[in-house]
PDB file of N, CA and C in Angstrom:
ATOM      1  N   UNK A   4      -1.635  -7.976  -7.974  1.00 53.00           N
ATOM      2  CA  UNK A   4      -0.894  -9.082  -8.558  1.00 53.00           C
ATOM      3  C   UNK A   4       0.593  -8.754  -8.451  1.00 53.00           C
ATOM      4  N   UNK A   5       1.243  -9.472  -7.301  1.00 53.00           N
ATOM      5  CA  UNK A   5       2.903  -8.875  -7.367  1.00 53.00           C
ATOM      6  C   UNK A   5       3.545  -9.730  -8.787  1.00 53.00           C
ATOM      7  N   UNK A   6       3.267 -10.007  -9.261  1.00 60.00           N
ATOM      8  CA  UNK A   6       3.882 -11.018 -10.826  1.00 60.00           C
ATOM      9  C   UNK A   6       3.882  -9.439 -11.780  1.00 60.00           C
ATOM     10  N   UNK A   7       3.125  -8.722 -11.446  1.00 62.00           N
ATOM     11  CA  UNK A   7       3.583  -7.129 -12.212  1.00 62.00           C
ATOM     12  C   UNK A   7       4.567  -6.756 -11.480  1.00 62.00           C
ATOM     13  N   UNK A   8       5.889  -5.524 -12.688  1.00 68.00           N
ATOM     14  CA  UNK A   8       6.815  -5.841 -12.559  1.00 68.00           C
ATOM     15  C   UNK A   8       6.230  -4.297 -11.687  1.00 68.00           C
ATOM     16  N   UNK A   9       7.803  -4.450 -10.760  1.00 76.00           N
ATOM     17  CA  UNK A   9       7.256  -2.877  -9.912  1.00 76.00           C
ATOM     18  C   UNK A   9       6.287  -2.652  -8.913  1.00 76.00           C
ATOM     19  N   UNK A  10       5.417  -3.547  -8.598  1.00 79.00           N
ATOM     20  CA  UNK A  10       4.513  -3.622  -7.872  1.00 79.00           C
ATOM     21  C   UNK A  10       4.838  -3.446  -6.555  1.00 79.00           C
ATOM     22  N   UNK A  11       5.741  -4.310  -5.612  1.00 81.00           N
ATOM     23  CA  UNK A  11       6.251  -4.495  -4.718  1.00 81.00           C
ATOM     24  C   UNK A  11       6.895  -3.094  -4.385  1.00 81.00           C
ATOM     25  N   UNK A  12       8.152  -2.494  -5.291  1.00 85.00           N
ATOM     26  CA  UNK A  12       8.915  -1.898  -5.119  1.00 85.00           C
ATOM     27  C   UNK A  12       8.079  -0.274  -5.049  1.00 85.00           C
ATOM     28  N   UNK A  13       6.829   0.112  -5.700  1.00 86.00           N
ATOM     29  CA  UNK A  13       6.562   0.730  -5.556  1.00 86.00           C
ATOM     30  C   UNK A  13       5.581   1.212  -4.548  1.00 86.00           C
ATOM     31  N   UNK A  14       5.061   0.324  -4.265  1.00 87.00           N
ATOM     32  CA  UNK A  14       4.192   0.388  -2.502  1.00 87.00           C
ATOM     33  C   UNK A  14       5.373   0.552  -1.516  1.00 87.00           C
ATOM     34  N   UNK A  15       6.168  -0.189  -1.903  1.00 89.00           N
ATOM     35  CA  UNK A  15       7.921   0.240  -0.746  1.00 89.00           C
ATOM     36  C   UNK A  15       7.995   1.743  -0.860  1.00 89.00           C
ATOM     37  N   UNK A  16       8.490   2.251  -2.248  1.00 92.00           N
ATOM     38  CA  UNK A  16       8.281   3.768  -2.234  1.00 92.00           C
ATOM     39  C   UNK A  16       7.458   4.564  -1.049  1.00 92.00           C
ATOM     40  N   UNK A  17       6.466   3.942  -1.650  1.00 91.00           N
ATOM     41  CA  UNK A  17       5.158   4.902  -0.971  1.00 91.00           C
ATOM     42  C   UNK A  17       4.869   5.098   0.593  1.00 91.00           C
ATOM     43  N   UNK A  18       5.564   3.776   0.910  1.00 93.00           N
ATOM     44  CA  UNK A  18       5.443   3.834   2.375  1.00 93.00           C
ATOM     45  C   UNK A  18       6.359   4.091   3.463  1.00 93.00           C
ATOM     46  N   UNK A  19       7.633   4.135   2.441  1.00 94.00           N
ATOM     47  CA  UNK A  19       8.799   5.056   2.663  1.00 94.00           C
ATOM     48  C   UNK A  19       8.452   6.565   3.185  1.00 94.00           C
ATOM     49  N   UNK A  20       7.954   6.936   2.263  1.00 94.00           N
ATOM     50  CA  UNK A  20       7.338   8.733   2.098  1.00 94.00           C
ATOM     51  C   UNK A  20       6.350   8.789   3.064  1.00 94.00           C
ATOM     52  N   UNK A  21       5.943   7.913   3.832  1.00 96.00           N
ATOM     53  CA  UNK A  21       4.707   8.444   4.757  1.00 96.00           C
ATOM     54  C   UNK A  21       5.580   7.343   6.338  1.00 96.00           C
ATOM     55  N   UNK A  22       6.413   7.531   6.523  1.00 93.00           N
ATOM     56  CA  UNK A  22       6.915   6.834   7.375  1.00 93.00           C
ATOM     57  C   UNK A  22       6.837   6.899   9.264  1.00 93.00           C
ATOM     58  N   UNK A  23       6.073   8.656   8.963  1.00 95.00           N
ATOM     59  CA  UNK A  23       5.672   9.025  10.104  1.00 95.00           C
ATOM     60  C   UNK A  23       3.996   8.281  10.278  1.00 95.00           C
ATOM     61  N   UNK A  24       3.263   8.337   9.271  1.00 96.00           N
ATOM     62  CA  UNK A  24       2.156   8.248   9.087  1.00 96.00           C
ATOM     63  C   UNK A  24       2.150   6.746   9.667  1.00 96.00           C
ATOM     64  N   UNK A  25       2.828   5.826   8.775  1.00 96.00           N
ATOM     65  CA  UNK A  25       2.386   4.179   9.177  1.00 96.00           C
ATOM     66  C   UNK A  25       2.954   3.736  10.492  1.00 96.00           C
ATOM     67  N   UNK A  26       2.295   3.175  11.094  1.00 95.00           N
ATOM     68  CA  UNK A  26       2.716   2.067  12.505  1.00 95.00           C
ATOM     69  C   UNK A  26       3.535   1.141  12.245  1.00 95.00           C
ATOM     70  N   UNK A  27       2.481  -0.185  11.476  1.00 95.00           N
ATOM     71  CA  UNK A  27       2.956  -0.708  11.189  1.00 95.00           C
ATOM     72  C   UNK A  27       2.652  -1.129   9.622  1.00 95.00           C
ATOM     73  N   UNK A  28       3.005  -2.311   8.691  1.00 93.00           N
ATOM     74  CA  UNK A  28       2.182  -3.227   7.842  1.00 93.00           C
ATOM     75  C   UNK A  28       2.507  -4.394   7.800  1.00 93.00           C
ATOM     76  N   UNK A  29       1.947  -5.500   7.259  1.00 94.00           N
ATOM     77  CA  UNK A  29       1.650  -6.745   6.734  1.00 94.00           C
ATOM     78  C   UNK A  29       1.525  -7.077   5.412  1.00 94.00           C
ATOM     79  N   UNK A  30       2.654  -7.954   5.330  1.00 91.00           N
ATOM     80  CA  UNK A  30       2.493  -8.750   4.004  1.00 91.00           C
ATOM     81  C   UNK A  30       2.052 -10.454   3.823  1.00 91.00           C
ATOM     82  N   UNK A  31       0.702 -10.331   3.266  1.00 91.00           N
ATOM     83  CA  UNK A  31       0.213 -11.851   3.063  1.00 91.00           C
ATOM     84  C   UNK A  31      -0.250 -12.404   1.757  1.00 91.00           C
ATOM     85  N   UNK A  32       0.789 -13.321   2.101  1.00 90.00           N
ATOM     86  CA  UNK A  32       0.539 -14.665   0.397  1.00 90.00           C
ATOM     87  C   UNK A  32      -1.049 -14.675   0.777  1.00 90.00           C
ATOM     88  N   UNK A  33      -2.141 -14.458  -0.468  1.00 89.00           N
ATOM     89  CA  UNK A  33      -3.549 -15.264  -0.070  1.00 89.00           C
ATOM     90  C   UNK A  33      -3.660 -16.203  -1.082  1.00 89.00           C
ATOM     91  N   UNK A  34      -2.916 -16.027  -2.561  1.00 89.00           N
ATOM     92  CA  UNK A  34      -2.792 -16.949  -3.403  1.00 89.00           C
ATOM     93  C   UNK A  34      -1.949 -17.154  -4.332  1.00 89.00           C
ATOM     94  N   UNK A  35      -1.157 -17.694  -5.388  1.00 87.00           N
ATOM     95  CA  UNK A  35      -0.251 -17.574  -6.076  1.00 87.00           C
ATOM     96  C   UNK A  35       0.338 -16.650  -6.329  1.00 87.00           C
ATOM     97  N   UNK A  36      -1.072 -15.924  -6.926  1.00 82.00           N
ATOM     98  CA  UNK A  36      -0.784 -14.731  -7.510  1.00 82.00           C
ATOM     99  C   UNK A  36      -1.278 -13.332  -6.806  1.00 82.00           C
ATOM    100  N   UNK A  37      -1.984 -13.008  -6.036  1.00 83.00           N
ATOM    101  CA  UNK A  37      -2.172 -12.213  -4.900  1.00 83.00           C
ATOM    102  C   UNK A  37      -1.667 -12.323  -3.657  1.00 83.00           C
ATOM    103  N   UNK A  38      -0.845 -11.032  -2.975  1.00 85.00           N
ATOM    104  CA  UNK A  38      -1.013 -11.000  -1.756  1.00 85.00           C
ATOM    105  C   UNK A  38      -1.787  -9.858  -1.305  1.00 85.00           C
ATOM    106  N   UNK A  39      -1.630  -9.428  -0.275  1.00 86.00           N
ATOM    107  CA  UNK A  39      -2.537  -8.492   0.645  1.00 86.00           C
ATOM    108  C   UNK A  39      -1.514  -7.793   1.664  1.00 86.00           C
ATOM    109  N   UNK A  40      -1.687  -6.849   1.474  1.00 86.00           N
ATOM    110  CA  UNK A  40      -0.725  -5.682   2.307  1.00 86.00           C
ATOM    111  C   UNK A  40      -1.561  -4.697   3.402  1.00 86.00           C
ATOM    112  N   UNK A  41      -1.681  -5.403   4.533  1.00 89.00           N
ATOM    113  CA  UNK A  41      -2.096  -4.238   5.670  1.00 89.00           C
ATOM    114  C   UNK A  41      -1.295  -3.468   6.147  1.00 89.00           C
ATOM    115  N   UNK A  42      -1.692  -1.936   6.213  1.00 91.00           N
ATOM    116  CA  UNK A  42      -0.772  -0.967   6.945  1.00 91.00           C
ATOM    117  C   UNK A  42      -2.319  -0.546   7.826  1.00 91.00           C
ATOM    118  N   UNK A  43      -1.196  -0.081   8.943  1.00 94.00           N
ATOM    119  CA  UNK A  43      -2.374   0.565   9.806  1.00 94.00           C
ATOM    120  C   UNK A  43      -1.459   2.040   9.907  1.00 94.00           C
ATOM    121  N   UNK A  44      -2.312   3.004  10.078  1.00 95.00           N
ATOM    122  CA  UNK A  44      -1.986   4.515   9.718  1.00 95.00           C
ATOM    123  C   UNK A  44      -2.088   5.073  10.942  1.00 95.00           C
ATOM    124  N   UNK A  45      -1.434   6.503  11.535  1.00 96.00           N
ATOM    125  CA  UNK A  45      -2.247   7.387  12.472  1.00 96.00           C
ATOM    126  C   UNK A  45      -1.292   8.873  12.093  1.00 96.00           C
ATOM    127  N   UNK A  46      -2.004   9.318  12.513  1.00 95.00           N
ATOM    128  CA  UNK A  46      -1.849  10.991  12.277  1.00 95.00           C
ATOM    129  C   UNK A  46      -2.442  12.032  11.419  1.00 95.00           C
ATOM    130  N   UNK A  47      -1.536  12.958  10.680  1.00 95.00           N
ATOM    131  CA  UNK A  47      -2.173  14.068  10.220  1.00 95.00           C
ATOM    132  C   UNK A  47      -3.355  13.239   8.907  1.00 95.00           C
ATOM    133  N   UNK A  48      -4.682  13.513   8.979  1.00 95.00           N
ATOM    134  CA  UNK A  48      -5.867  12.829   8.077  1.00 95.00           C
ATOM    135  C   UNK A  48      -5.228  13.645   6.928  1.00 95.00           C
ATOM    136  N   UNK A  49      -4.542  14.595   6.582  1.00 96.00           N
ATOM    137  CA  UNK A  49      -4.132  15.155   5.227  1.00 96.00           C
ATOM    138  C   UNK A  49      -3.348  14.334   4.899  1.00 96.00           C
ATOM    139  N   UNK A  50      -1.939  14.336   5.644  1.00 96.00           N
ATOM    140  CA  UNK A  50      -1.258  13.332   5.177  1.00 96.00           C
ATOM    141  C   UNK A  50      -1.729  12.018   4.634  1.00 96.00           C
ATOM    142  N   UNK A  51      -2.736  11.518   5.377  1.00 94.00           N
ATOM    143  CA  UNK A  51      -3.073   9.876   5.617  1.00 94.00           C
ATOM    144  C   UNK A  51      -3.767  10.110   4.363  1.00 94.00           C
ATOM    145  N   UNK A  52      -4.597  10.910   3.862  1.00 94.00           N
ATOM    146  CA  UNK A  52      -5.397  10.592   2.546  1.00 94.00           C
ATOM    147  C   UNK A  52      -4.338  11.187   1.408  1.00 94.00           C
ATOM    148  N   UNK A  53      -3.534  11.464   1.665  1.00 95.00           N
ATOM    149  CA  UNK A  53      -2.258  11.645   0.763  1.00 95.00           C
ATOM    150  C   UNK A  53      -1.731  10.436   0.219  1.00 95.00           C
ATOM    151  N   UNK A  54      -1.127   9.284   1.294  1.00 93.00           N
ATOM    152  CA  UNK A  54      -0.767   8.427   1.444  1.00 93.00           C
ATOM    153  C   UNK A  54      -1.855   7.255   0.445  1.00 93.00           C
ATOM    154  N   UNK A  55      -2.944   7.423   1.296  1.00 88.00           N
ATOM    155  CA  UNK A  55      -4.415   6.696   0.687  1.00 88.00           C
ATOM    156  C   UNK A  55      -4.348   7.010  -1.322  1.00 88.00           C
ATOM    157  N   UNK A  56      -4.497   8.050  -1.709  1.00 90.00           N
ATOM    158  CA  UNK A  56      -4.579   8.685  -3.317  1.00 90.00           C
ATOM    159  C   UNK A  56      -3.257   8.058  -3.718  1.00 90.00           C
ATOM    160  N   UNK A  57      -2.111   8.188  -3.157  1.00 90.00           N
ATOM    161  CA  UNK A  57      -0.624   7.732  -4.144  1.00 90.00           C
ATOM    162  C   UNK A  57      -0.892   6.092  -4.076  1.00 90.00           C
ATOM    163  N   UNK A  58      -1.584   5.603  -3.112  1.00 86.00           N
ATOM    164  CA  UNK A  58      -1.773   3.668  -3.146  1.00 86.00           C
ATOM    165  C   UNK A  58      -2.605   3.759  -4.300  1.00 86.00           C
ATOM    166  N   UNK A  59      -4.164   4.237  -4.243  1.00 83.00           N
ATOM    167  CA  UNK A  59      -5.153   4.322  -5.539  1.00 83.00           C
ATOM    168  C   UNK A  59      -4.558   4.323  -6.622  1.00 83.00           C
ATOM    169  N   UNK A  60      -3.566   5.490  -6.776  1.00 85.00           N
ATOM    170  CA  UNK A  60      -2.935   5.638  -8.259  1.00 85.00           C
ATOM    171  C   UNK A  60      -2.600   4.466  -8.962  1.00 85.00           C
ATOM    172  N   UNK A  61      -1.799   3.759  -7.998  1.00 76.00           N
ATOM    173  CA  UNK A  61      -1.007   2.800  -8.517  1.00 76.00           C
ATOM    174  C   UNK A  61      -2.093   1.474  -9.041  1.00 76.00           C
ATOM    175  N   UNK A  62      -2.317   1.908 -10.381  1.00 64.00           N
ATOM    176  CA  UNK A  62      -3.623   0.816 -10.917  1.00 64.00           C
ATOM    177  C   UNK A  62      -3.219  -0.554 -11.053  1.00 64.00           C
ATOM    178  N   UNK A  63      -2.233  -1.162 -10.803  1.00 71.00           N
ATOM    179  CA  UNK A  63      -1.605  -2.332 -10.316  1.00 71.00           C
ATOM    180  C   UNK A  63      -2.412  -3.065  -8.615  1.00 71.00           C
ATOM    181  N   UNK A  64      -2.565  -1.959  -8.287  1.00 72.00           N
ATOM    182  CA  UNK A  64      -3.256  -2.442  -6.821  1.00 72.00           C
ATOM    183  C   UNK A  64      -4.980  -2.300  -6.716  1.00 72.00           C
ATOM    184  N   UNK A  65      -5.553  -3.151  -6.337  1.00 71.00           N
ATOM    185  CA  UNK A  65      -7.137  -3.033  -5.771  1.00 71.00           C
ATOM    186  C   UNK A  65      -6.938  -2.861  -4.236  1.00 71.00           C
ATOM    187  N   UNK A  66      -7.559  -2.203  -3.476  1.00 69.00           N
ATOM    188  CA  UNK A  66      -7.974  -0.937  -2.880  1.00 69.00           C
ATOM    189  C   UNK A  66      -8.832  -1.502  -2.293  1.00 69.00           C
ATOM    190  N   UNK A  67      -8.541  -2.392  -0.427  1.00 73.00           N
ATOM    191  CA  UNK A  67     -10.536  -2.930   0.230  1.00 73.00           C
ATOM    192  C   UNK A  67      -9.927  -1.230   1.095  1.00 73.00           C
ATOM    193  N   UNK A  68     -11.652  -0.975   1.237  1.00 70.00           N
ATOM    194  CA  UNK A  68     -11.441   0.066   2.437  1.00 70.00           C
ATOM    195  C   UNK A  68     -11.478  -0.569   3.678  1.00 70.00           C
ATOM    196  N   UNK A  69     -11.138  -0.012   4.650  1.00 66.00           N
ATOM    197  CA  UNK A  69     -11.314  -0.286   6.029  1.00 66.00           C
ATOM    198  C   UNK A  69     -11.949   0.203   6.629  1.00 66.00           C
ATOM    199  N   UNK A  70     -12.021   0.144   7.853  1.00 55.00           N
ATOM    200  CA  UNK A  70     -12.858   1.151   8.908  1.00 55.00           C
ATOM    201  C   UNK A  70     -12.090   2.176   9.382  1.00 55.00           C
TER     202      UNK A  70
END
């Protein structure tokens, strides 16, 4: 729900700090009050599940897995 305050700014953080890690991402309106943020990842799998645990934390966000 980006209508929580910080929400936005702190996935910015996060993807700041892994900047080698992400390619690219995507930001999509799906409804008023949800959007949906794709990043696609490559490199060190430590890093990447580093990256993966600091998104989880943030209990503001739900979490689809991917393939």
């Amino acid at each position: 729900d980006h209508h929580y305050t910080g929400v936005m700014e702190s996935l910015a953080e996060i993807q700041h700090s892994f900047r080698n890690e992400i390619n690219t991402s995507m930001h999509i309106h799906m409804t008023d009050k949800y959007c949906m943020e794709i990043v696609v990842v490559n490199g060190d799998i430590a890093e990447i599940r580093d990256l993966t645990e600091r998104i989880i934390r943030n209990s503001r966000m739900m979490l689809i897995p991917g393939v």
